[in-house]
GROMACS .gro file of C-alpha atoms in nm:
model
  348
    1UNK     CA    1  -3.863   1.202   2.660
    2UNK     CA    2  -3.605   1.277   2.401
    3UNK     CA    3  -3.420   1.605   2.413
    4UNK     CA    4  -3.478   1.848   2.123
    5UNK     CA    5  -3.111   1.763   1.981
    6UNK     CA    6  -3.145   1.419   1.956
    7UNK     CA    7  -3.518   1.480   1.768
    8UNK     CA    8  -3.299   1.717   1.535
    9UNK     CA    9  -3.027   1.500   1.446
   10UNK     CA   10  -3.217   1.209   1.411
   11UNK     CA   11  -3.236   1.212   1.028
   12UNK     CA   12  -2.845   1.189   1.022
   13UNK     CA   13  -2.863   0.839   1.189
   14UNK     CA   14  -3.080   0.709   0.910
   15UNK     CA   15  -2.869   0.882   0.605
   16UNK     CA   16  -2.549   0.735   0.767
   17UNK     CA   17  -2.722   0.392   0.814
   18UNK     CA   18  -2.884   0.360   0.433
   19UNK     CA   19  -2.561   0.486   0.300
   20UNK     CA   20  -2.376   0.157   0.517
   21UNK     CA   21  -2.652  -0.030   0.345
   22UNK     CA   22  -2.596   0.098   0.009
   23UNK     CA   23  -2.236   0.039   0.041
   24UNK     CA   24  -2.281  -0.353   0.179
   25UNK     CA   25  -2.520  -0.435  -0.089
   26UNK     CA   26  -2.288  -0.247  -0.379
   27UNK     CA   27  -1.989  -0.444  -0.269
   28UNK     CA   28  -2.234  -0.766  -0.248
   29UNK     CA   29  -2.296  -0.737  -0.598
   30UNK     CA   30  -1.956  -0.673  -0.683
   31UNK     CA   31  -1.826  -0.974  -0.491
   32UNK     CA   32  -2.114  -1.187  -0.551
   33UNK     CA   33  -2.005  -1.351  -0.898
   34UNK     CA   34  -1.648  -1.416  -0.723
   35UNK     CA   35  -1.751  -1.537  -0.389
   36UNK     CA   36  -1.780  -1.863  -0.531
   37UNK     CA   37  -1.415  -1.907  -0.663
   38UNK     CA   38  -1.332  -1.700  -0.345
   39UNK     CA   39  -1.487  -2.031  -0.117
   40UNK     CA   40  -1.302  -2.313  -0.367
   41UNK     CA   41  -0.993  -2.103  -0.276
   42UNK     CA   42  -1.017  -2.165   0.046
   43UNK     CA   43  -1.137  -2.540   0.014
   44UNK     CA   44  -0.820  -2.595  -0.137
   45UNK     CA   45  -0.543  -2.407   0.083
   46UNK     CA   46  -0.196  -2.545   0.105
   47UNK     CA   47  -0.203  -2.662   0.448
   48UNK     CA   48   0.170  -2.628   0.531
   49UNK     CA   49   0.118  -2.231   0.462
   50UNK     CA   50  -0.163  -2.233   0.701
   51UNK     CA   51   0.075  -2.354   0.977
   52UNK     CA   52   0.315  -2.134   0.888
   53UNK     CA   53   0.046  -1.835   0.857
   54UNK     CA   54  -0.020  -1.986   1.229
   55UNK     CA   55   0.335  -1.975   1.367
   56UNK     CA   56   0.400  -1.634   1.253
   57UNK     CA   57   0.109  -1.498   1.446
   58UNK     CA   58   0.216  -1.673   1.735
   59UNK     CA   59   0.575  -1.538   1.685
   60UNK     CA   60   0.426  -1.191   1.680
   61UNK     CA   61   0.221  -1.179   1.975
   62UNK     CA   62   0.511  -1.333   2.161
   63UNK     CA   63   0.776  -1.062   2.001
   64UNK     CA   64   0.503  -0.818   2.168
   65UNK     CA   65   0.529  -0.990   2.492
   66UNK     CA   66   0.916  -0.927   2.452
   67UNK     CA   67   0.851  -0.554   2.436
   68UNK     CA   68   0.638  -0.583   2.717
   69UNK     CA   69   0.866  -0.793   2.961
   70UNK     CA   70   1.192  -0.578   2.861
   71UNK     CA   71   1.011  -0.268   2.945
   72UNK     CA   72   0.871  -0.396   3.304
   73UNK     CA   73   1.239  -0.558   3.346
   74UNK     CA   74   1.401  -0.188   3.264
   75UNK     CA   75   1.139  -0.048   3.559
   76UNK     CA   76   1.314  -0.314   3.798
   77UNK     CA   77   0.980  -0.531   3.794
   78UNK     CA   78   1.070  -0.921   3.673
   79UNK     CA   79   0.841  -1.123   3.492
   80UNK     CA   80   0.842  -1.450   3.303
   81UNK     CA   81   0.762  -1.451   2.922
   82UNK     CA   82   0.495  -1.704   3.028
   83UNK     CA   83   0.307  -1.419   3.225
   84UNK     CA   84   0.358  -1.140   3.000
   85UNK     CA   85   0.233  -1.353   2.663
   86UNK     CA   86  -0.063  -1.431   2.866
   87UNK     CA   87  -0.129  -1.111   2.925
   88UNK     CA   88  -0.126  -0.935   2.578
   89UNK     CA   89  -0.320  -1.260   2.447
   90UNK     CA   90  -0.596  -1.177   2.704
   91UNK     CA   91  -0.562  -0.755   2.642
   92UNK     CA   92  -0.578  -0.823   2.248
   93UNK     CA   93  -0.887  -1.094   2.330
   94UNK     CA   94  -1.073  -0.790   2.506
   95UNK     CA   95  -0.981  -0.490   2.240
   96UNK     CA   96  -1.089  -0.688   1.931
   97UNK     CA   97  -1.380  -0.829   2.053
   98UNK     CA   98  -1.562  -0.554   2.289
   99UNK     CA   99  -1.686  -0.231   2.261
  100UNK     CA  100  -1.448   0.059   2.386
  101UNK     CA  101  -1.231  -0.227   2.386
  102UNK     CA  102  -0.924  -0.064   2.376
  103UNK     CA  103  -0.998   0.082   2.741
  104UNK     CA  104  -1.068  -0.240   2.863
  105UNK     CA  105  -0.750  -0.380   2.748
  106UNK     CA  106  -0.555  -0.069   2.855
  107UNK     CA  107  -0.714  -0.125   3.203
  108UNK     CA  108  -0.633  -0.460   3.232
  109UNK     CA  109  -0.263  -0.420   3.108
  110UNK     CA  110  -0.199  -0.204   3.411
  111UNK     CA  111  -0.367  -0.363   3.669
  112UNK     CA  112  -0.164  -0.691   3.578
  113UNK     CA  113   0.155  -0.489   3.581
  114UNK     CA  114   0.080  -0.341   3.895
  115UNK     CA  115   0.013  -0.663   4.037
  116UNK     CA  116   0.368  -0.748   3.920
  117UNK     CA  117   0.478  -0.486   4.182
  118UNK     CA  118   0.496  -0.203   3.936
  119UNK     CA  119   0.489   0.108   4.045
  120UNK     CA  120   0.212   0.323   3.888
  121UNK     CA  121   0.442   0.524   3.681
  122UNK     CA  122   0.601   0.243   3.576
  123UNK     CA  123   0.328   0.092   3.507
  124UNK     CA  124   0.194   0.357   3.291
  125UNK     CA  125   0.513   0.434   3.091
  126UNK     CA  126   0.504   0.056   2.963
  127UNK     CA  127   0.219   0.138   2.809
  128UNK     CA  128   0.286   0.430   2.618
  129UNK     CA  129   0.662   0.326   2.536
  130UNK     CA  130   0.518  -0.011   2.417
  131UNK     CA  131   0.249   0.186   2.173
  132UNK     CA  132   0.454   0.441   2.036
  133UNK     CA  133   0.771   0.161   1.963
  134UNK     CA  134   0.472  -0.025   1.784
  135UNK     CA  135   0.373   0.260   1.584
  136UNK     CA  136   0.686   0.385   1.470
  137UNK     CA  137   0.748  -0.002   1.356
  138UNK     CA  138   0.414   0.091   1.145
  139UNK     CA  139   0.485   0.357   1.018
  140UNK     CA  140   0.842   0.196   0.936
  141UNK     CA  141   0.684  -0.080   0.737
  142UNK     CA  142   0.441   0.185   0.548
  143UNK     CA  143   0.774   0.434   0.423
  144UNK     CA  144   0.966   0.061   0.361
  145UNK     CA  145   0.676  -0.017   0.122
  146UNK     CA  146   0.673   0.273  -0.095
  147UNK     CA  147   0.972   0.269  -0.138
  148UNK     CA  148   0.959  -0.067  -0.289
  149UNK     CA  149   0.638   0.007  -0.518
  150UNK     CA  150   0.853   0.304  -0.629
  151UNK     CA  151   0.683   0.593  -0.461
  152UNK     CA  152   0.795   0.955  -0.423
  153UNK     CA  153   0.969   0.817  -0.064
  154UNK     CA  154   1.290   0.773  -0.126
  155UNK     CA  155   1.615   0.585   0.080
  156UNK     CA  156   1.624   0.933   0.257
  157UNK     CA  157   1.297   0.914   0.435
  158UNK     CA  158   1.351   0.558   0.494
  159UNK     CA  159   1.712   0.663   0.705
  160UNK     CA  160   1.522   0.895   0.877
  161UNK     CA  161   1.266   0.680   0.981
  162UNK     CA  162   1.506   0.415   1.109
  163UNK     CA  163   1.698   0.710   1.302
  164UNK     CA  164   1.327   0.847   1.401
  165UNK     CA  165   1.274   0.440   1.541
  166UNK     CA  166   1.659   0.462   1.673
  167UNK     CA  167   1.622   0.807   1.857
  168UNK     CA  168   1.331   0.714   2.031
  169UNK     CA  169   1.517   0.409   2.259
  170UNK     CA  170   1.815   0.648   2.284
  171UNK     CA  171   1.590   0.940   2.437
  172UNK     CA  172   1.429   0.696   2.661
  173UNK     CA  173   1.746   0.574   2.757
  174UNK     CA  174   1.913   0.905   2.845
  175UNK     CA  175   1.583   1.001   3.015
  176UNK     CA  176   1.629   0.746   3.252
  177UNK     CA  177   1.973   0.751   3.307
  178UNK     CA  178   1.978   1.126   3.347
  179UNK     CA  179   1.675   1.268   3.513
  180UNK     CA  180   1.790   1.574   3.636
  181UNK     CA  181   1.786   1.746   3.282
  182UNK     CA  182   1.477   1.606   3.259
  183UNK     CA  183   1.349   1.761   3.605
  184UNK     CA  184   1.491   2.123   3.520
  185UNK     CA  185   1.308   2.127   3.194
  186UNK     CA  186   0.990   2.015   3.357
  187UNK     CA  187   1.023   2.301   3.640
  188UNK     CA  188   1.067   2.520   3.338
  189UNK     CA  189   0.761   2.399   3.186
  190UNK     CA  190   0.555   2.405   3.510
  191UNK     CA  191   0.664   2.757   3.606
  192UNK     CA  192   0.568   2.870   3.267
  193UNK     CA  193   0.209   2.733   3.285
  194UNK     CA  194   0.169   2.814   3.661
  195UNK     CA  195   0.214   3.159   3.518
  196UNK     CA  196  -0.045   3.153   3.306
  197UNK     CA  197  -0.282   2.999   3.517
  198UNK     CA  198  -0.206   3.242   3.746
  199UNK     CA  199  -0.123   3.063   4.001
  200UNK     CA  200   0.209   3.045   4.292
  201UNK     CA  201   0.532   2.932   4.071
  202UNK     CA  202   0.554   2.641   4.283
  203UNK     CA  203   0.257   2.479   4.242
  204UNK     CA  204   0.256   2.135   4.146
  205UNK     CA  205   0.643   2.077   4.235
  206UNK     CA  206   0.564   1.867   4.516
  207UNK     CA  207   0.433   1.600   4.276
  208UNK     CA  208   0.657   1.640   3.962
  209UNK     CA  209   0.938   1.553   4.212
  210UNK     CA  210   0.773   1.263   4.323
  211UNK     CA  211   0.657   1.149   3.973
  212UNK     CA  212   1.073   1.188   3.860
  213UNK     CA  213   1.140   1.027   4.164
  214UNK     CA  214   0.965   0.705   4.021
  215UNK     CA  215   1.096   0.790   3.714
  216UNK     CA  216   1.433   0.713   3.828
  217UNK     CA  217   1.340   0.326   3.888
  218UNK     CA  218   1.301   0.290   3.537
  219UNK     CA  219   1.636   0.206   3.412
  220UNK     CA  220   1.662   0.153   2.996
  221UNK     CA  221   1.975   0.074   2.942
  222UNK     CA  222   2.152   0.029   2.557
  223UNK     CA  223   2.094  -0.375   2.645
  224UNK     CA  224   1.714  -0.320   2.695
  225UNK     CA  225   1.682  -0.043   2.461
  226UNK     CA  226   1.790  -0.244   2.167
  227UNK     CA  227   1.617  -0.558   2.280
  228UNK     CA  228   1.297  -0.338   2.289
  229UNK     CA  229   1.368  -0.189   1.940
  230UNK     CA  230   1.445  -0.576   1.770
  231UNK     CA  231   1.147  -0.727   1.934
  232UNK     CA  232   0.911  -0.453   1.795
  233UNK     CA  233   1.057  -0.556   1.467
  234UNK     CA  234   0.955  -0.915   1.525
  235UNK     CA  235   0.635  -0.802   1.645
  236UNK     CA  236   0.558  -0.654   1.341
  237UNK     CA  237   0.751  -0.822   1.055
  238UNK     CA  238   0.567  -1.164   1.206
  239UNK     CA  239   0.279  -1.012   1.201
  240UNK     CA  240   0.337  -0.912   0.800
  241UNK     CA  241   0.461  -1.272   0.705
  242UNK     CA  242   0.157  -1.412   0.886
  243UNK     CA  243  -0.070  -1.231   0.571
  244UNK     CA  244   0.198  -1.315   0.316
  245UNK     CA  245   0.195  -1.656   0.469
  246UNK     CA  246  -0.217  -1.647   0.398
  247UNK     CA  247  -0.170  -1.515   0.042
  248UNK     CA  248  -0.015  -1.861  -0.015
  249UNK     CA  249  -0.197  -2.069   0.172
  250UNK     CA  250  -0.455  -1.994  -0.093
  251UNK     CA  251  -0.216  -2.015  -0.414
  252UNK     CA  252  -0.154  -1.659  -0.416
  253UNK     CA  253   0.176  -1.473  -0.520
  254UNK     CA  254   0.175  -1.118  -0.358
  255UNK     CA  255   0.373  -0.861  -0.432
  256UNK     CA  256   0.633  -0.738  -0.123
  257UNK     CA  257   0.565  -0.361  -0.176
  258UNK     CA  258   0.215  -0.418  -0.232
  259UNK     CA  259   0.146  -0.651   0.093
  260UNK     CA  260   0.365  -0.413   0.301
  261UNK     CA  261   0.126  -0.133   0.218
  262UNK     CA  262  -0.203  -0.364   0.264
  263UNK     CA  263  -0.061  -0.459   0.567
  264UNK     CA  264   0.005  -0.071   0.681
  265UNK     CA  265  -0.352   0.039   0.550
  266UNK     CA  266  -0.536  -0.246   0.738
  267UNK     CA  267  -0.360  -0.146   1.064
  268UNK     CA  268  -0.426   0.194   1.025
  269UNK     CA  269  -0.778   0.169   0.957
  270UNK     CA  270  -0.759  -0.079   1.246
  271UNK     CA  271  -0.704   0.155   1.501
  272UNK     CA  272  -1.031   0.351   1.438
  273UNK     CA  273  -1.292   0.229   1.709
  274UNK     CA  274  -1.590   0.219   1.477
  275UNK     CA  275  -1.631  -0.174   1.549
  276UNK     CA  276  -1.456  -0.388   1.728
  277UNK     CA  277  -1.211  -0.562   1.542
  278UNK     CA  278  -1.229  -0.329   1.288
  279UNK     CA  279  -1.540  -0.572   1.151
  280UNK     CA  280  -1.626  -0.488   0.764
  281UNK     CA  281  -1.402  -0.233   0.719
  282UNK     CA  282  -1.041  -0.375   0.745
  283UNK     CA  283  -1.162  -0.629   0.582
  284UNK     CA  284  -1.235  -0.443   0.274
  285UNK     CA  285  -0.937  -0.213   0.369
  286UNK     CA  286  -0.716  -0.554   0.316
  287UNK     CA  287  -0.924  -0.704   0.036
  288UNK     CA  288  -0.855  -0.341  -0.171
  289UNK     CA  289  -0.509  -0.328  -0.079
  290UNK     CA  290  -0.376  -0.681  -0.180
  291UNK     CA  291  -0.628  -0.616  -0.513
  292UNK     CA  292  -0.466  -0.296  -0.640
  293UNK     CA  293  -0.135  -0.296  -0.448
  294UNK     CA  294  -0.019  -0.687  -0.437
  295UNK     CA  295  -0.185  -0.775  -0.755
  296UNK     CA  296  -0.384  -1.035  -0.681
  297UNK     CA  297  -0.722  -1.141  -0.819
  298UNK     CA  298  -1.037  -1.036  -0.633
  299UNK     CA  299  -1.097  -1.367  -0.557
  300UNK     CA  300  -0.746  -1.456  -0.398
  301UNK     CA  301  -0.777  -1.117  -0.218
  302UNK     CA  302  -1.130  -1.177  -0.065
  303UNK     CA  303  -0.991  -1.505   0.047
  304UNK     CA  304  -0.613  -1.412   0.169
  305UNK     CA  305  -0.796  -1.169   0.334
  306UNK     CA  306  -1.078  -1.396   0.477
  307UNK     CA  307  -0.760  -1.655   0.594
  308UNK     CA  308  -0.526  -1.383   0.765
  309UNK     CA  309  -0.840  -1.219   0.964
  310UNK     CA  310  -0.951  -1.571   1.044
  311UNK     CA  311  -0.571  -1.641   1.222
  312UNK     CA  312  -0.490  -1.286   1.328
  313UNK     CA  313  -0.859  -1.177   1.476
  314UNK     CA  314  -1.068  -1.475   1.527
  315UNK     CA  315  -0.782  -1.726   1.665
  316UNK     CA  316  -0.609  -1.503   1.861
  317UNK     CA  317  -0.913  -1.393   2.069
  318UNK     CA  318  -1.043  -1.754   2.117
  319UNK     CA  319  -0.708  -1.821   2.260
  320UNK     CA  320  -0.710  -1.501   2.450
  321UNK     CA  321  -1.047  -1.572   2.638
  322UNK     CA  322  -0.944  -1.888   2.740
  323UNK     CA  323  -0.655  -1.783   2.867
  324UNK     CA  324  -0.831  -1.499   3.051
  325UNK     CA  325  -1.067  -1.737   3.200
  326UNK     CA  326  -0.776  -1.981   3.266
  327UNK     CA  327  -0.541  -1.755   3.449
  328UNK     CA  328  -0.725  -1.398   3.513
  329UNK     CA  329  -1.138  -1.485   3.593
  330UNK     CA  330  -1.047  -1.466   3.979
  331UNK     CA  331  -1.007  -1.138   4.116
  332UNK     CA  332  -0.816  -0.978   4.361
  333UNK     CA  333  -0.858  -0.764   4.663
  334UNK     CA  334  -0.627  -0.474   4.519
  335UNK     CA  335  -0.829  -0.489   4.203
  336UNK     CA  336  -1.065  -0.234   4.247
  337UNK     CA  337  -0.789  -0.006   4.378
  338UNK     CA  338  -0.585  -0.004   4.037
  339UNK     CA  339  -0.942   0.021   3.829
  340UNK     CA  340  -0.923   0.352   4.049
  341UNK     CA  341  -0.589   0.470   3.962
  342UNK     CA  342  -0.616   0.417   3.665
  343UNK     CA  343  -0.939   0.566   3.558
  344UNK     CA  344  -0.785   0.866   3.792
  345UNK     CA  345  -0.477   0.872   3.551
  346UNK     CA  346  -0.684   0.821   3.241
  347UNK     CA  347  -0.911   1.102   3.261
  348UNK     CA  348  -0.630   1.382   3.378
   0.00000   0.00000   0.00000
């Protein structure tokens, strides 16, 4: 029987669903009279831009990959490029194709690096190093494109987003090398909130020493720290010439400021979990933004946009499930263990 709340909010469902429907059909009709030019576009794509569109997707997961396998390598745990591109092919299969799939991916990140012989601090600061370096490369490209459409950002924000991208791998690298400051802070911090909790000042030291002493393993050195930081630009720069490279596959001529800022809008959206794969609306996200901001024609839009999605989200989780079911169906005894810790870590 359903519970009064759900009886009461019921009506909310169906206003957000007809006003989805209203939307689909409005951009239907606005679309329909160019779908057809949109379809001869891509009947007629300049195949050599296609592989290039191709390559620089490939060249971007594998940049990510880099991040990955220099972060793992800075926590003392060695693995081949091999392994780790396999790895963020089958994450990126799972978190654009399945529900919550972000947590799925997350989860099987670090039970792959565990297997490695990570520890599982290790283990989990690879995964938050590795997503904030890629989001400050975002939100890098985004400042780097208004400045070239001529926006209010100017070459000052720009420096201080490169320093902002720069002082990251430095902090990480002096955490490492210097826990100790980083331990007296912490005891700082703990005594503080111990306080307020009420509780004895000590509680809780017993782990934060053994969570720095884990800590200390990881080892980011200026070497790592600036192979981290140029892969991430890889990672993402590929990732931009792979939709410039599918503007042209279909005889368009984008703008640079404009496709940086599509670009930065799609990802964006991206990251909202409404659907997975951002389905429908980063599509239209992309479609808008190479429209207005890279000046192309609806129908080269709808169709750039129909190519890049097509390489970036369709391709790249084929390849990922096959690789999953190639290398990753079989599981192991431990495997259940780190599903464990990590839900355990997760939910803290």
């Amino acid at each position: 029987m359903p519970g009064p709340g759900r009886g009461r909010y019921r009506w909310v469902r169906w206003v957000v669903g007809a006003a989805l429907l209203t939307l689909l059909i409005g951009e239907g009709w606005y679309l329909w009279p160019r779908l057809h030019e949109s379809w001869r576009k891509l009947t007629e794509l300049y195949w050599a831009w296609v592989l290039v569109c191709v390559w620089m997707q490939a060249l971007s997961m594998s940049g990510y990959a880099r991040v990955q396998k220099r972060l793992l390598h800075a926590g003392g745990v060695q693995v081949d490029q091999r392994r780790s591109v396999a790895v963020v092919y089958g994450a990126t299969a799972m978190a654009v194709t399945l529900p919550a799939g972000q947590v799925f991916s997350t989860a099987f990140t670090y039970r792959q690096t565990r297997r490695w012989g990570a520890s599982p601090i290790v283990a989990s600061w690879q995964l938050v190093f590795s997503g904030v370096v890629a989001a400050a490369g975002l939100a890098l490209l985004g400042v780097g494109g208004a400045v070239l459409v001529g926006d209010r950002v100017g070459p000052f924000q720009l420096i201080v987003s490169l320093a902002g991208v720069l002082a990251l791998v430095l902090a990480g690298n002096y955490v490492s090398r210097n826990p100790g400051a980083l331990e007296s802070t912490l005891r700082c911090v703990l005594a503080a909130v111990n306080r307020v909790r009420r509780r004895p000042a000590t509680a809780g030291a017993d782990k934060l020493a053994e969570t720095l002493s884990q800590l200390e393993s990881v080892q980011l050195g200026k070497r790592d720290g600036l192979a981290v930081a140029g892969w991430a630009v890889v990672h993402r720069f590929a990732d931009v010439a792979c939709l410039g490279a599918a503007c042209y596959a279909v005889g368009a001529d984008p703008k640079l400021a404009g496709l940086l800022l599509a670009f930065t809008a799609g990802k964006a959206v991206g990251s909202i979990p409404f659907a997975p794969g951002g389905i429908v609306y980063v599509d239209a996200t992309l479609m808008y933004g190479l429209t207005v901001g890279a000046e192309l024609p609806v129908a080269q839009a709808v169709a750039a946009a129909f190519m890049y999605r097509l390489v970036s989200f369709v391709l790249v989780a084929i390849i990922g499930w096959i690789v999953f079911a190639f290398m990753f169906r079989t599981s192991d005894a431990t495997d259940a263990q780190y599903e464990q810790e990590f839900e355990q870590r997760r939910t803290r």
